Short mmCIF file of C-alpha atoms in Angstrom, two decimals:
data_model
loop_
_atom_site.label_atom_id
_atom_site.label_comp_id
_atom_site.label_asym_id
_atom_site.label_seq_id
_atom_site.Cartn_x
_atom_site.Cartn_y
_atom_site.Cartn_z
CA UNK A 240 1.97 18.41 61.12
CA UNK A 241 5.28 19.98 62.01
CA UNK A 242 8.67 18.87 63.26
CA UNK A 243 8.66 16.50 66.25
CA UNK A 244 4.89 16.02 65.82
CA UNK A 245 3.97 19.61 66.68
CA UNK A 246 1.05 21.05 64.74
CA UNK A 247 1.37 24.14 62.59
CA UNK A 248 -0.42 26.71 64.73
CA UNK A 249 -2.64 29.35 63.13
CA UNK A 250 -2.17 32.98 64.13
CA UNK A 251 -5.05 34.32 66.26
CA UNK A 252 -7.29 36.98 64.69
CA UNK A 253 -5.84 40.32 65.73
CA UNK A 254 -8.41 42.79 64.37
CA UNK A 255 -11.07 44.47 66.46
CA UNK A 256 -14.62 43.26 65.80
CA UNK A 257 -17.77 43.31 67.83
CA UNK A 258 -19.27 40.01 68.92
CA UNK A 259 -22.09 40.53 66.41
CA UNK A 260 -19.59 41.02 63.59
CA UNK A 261 -17.68 37.89 64.60
CA UNK A 262 -20.94 35.89 64.71
CA UNK A 263 -21.95 37.26 61.28
CA UNK A 264 -18.58 36.38 59.71
CA UNK A 265 -18.60 32.91 61.29
CA UNK A 266 -22.12 32.21 60.03
CA UNK A 267 -21.23 33.40 56.49
CA UNK A 268 -18.11 31.23 56.46
CA UNK A 269 -20.10 28.22 57.72
CA UNK A 270 -22.61 28.66 54.88
CA UNK A 271 -19.85 29.01 52.28
CA UNK A 272 -18.12 25.86 53.53
CA UNK A 273 -21.37 23.87 53.65
CA UNK A 274 -22.24 24.93 50.08
CA UNK A 275 -18.81 23.97 48.76
CA UNK A 276 -18.49 20.72 46.76
CA UNK A 277 -15.46 19.97 48.95
CA UNK A 278 -17.83 19.61 51.92
CA UNK A 279 -20.29 17.22 50.22
CA UNK A 280 -21.45 14.45 52.55
CA UNK A 281 -23.38 11.21 52.23
CA UNK A 282 -26.67 10.41 54.01
CA UNK A 283 -24.73 9.43 57.17
CA UNK A 284 -22.87 12.75 57.30
CA UNK A 285 -19.52 11.31 56.15
CA UNK A 286 -17.46 13.23 53.62
CA UNK A 287 -17.75 11.83 50.11
CA UNK A 288 -14.57 10.39 48.53
CA UNK A 289 -12.09 12.95 47.16
CA UNK A 290 -12.89 11.95 43.57
CA UNK A 291 -16.50 13.04 44.07
CA UNK A 292 -15.69 16.26 45.94
CA UNK A 293 -12.84 17.55 43.78
CA UNK A 294 -14.00 20.22 41.33
CA UNK A 295 -12.48 20.53 37.82
CA UNK A 296 -10.51 23.57 39.02
CA UNK A 297 -9.34 21.60 42.07
CA UNK A 298 -8.22 18.73 39.83
CA UNK A 299 -6.23 21.22 37.74
CA UNK A 300 -4.58 22.69 40.85
CA UNK A 301 -3.70 19.18 42.10
CA UNK A 302 -2.37 17.94 38.75
CA UNK A 303 -0.10 20.99 38.36
CA UNK A 304 0.86 21.04 42.09
CA UNK A 305 -0.25 24.69 42.28
CA UNK A 306 -2.19 23.74 45.42
CA UNK A 307 1.18 23.58 47.23
CA UNK A 308 2.06 27.27 46.71
CA UNK A 309 0.42 28.54 49.94
CA UNK A 310 2.87 26.36 51.87
CA UNK A 311 5.64 28.75 50.84
CA UNK A 312 4.36 31.06 53.60
CA UNK A 313 5.08 28.30 56.13
CA UNK A 314 8.61 27.97 54.67
CA UNK A 315 9.16 31.73 55.04
CA UNK A 316 7.90 31.56 58.66
CA UNK A 317 10.33 28.72 59.40
CA UNK A 318 7.60 26.17 60.18
CA UNK A 319 8.49 24.13 57.08
CA UNK A 320 11.38 23.52 54.71
CA UNK A 321 11.35 23.30 50.93
CA UNK A 322 12.49 19.66 51.25
CA UNK A 323 11.47 17.19 53.96
CA UNK A 324 8.79 14.64 54.77
CA UNK A 325 5.35 15.97 53.78
CA UNK A 326 3.24 17.11 56.75
CA UNK A 327 0.30 14.83 57.46
CA UNK A 328 -2.88 15.13 59.50
CA UNK A 329 -2.57 15.36 63.29
CA UNK A 330 -5.03 12.46 63.62
CA UNK A 331 -2.33 10.15 62.17
CA UNK A 332 0.05 10.69 65.13
CA UNK A 333 -1.20 7.74 67.16
CA UNK A 334 -1.15 5.45 64.13
CA UNK A 335 2.61 5.53 63.44
CA UNK A 336 5.02 2.77 64.41
CA UNK A 337 8.06 4.09 66.32
CA UNK A 338 10.12 3.81 63.11
CA UNK A 339 7.50 5.72 61.06
CA UNK A 340 7.36 8.44 63.73
CA UNK A 341 11.04 9.17 63.04
CA UNK A 342 9.86 11.13 60.00
CA UNK A 343 9.26 14.00 62.47
CA UNK A 344 12.98 14.29 63.21
CA UNK A 345 13.19 16.69 60.25
CA UNK A 346 11.19 19.78 59.38
CA UNK A 347 8.26 18.94 57.12
CA UNK A 348 8.72 19.98 53.50
CA UNK A 349 6.78 21.03 50.44
CA UNK A 350 8.49 18.21 48.55
CA UNK A 351 10.45 15.22 49.70
CA UNK A 352 12.13 11.94 48.85
CA UNK A 353 8.79 10.08 48.87
CA UNK A 354 7.25 12.65 46.50
CA UNK A 355 9.94 12.19 43.85
CA UNK A 356 9.84 8.41 44.25
CA UNK A 357 6.14 7.87 43.64
CA UNK A 358 4.17 10.53 45.55
CA UNK A 359 0.57 9.33 46.09
CA UNK A 360 1.08 6.20 43.97
CA UNK A 361 3.05 4.68 46.88
CA UNK A 362 1.62 2.76 49.82
CA UNK A 363 1.78 4.46 53.20
CA UNK A 364 4.50 2.02 54.35
CA UNK A 365 6.63 2.80 51.27
CA UNK A 366 6.13 6.52 51.80
CA UNK A 367 7.14 6.34 55.48
CA UNK A 368 10.22 4.20 54.68
CA UNK A 369 11.34 6.82 52.14
CA UNK A 370 10.69 9.63 54.66
CA UNK A 371 12.84 7.89 57.30
CA UNK A 372 15.56 7.23 54.71
CA UNK A 373 15.56 10.98 53.97
CA UNK A 374 15.86 11.81 57.70
CA UNK A 375 18.90 9.52 57.94
CA UNK A 376 20.54 10.80 54.73
CA UNK A 377 19.58 14.48 54.41
CA UNK A 378 22.19 16.77 52.90
CA UNK A 379 22.35 19.86 50.72
CA UNK A 380 23.14 17.75 47.65
CA UNK A 381 20.21 15.41 48.29
CA UNK A 382 17.90 18.42 48.75
CA UNK A 383 19.08 19.91 45.44
CA UNK A 384 18.51 16.55 43.72
CA UNK A 385 14.99 16.33 45.20
CA UNK A 386 14.16 19.87 44.06
CA UNK A 387 15.35 19.09 40.50
CA UNK A 388 13.41 15.80 40.45
CA UNK A 389 10.32 17.60 41.80
CA UNK A 390 10.36 20.04 38.88
CA UNK A 391 10.66 17.08 36.48
CA UNK A 392 7.81 15.16 38.18
CA UNK A 393 5.54 18.23 38.10
CA UNK A 394 6.17 18.70 34.39
CA UNK A 395 5.48 14.99 33.74
CA UNK A 396 2.51 14.99 36.19
CA UNK A 397 3.51 11.59 37.60
CA UNK A 398 2.22 9.96 40.79
CA UNK A 399 -0.39 12.61 41.50
CA UNK A 400 -3.01 10.17 42.72
CA UNK A 401 -3.16 6.67 44.06
CA UNK A 402 -4.81 4.14 41.71
CA UNK A 403 -8.58 4.38 42.24
CA UNK A 404 -8.26 7.56 44.36
CA UNK A 405 -8.31 11.27 43.54
CA UNK A 406 -5.54 11.90 46.07
CA UNK A 407 -4.49 9.37 48.74
CA UNK A 408 -6.50 7.03 50.92
CA UNK A 409 -6.58 7.79 54.64
CA UNK A 410 -3.75 6.30 56.71
CA UNK A 411 -5.44 3.82 59.06
CA UNK A 412 -2.26 2.54 60.70
CA UNK A 413 0.58 0.27 59.79
CA UNK A 414 -0.14 -3.02 58.03
CA UNK A 415 3.43 -4.29 58.25
CA UNK A 416 2.91 -6.24 61.48
CA UNK A 417 4.27 -3.57 63.82
CA UNK A 418 2.13 -2.03 66.53
CA UNK A 419 1.42 1.65 66.07
CA UNK A 420 2.32 4.20 68.73
CA UNK A 421 -0.71 4.99 70.91
#
């Protein structure tokens, strides 16, 4: 999710294809996605937990943070910054408290204050508090400090996953007694 809650919009396909070719490509992609371990579902059709869907190669990419490299294209396009609150899923928008929603006052980043202070080992409330602190205190020096700490954290491979999770549990809304924005 981008600055001020706007989504990162994909570029429309600009090549020329017949309708049959588009249908063929869509069907092939659907089959590839369905066959992928990342799409594994239980008997009710719900996605399996990350720990069960993550392949060994995927675990390697996550543990080394190499899975973040494609986001550099979004930085080059100006949709993201190197440093800022991490973008989250659009479905979380209605679950933020007004204070948590302030995280969108800055461009989203590849790394941020929450990432160098615990990453996925933090609770959602801790993560949002650190994001808002960053919004209120952002500066060139802080960004340089965050970049240096990010390199250190990647080398140490700290905070990659939440205890008992392969990545991070879904954000279901605030548990700190505040009502979320609807």
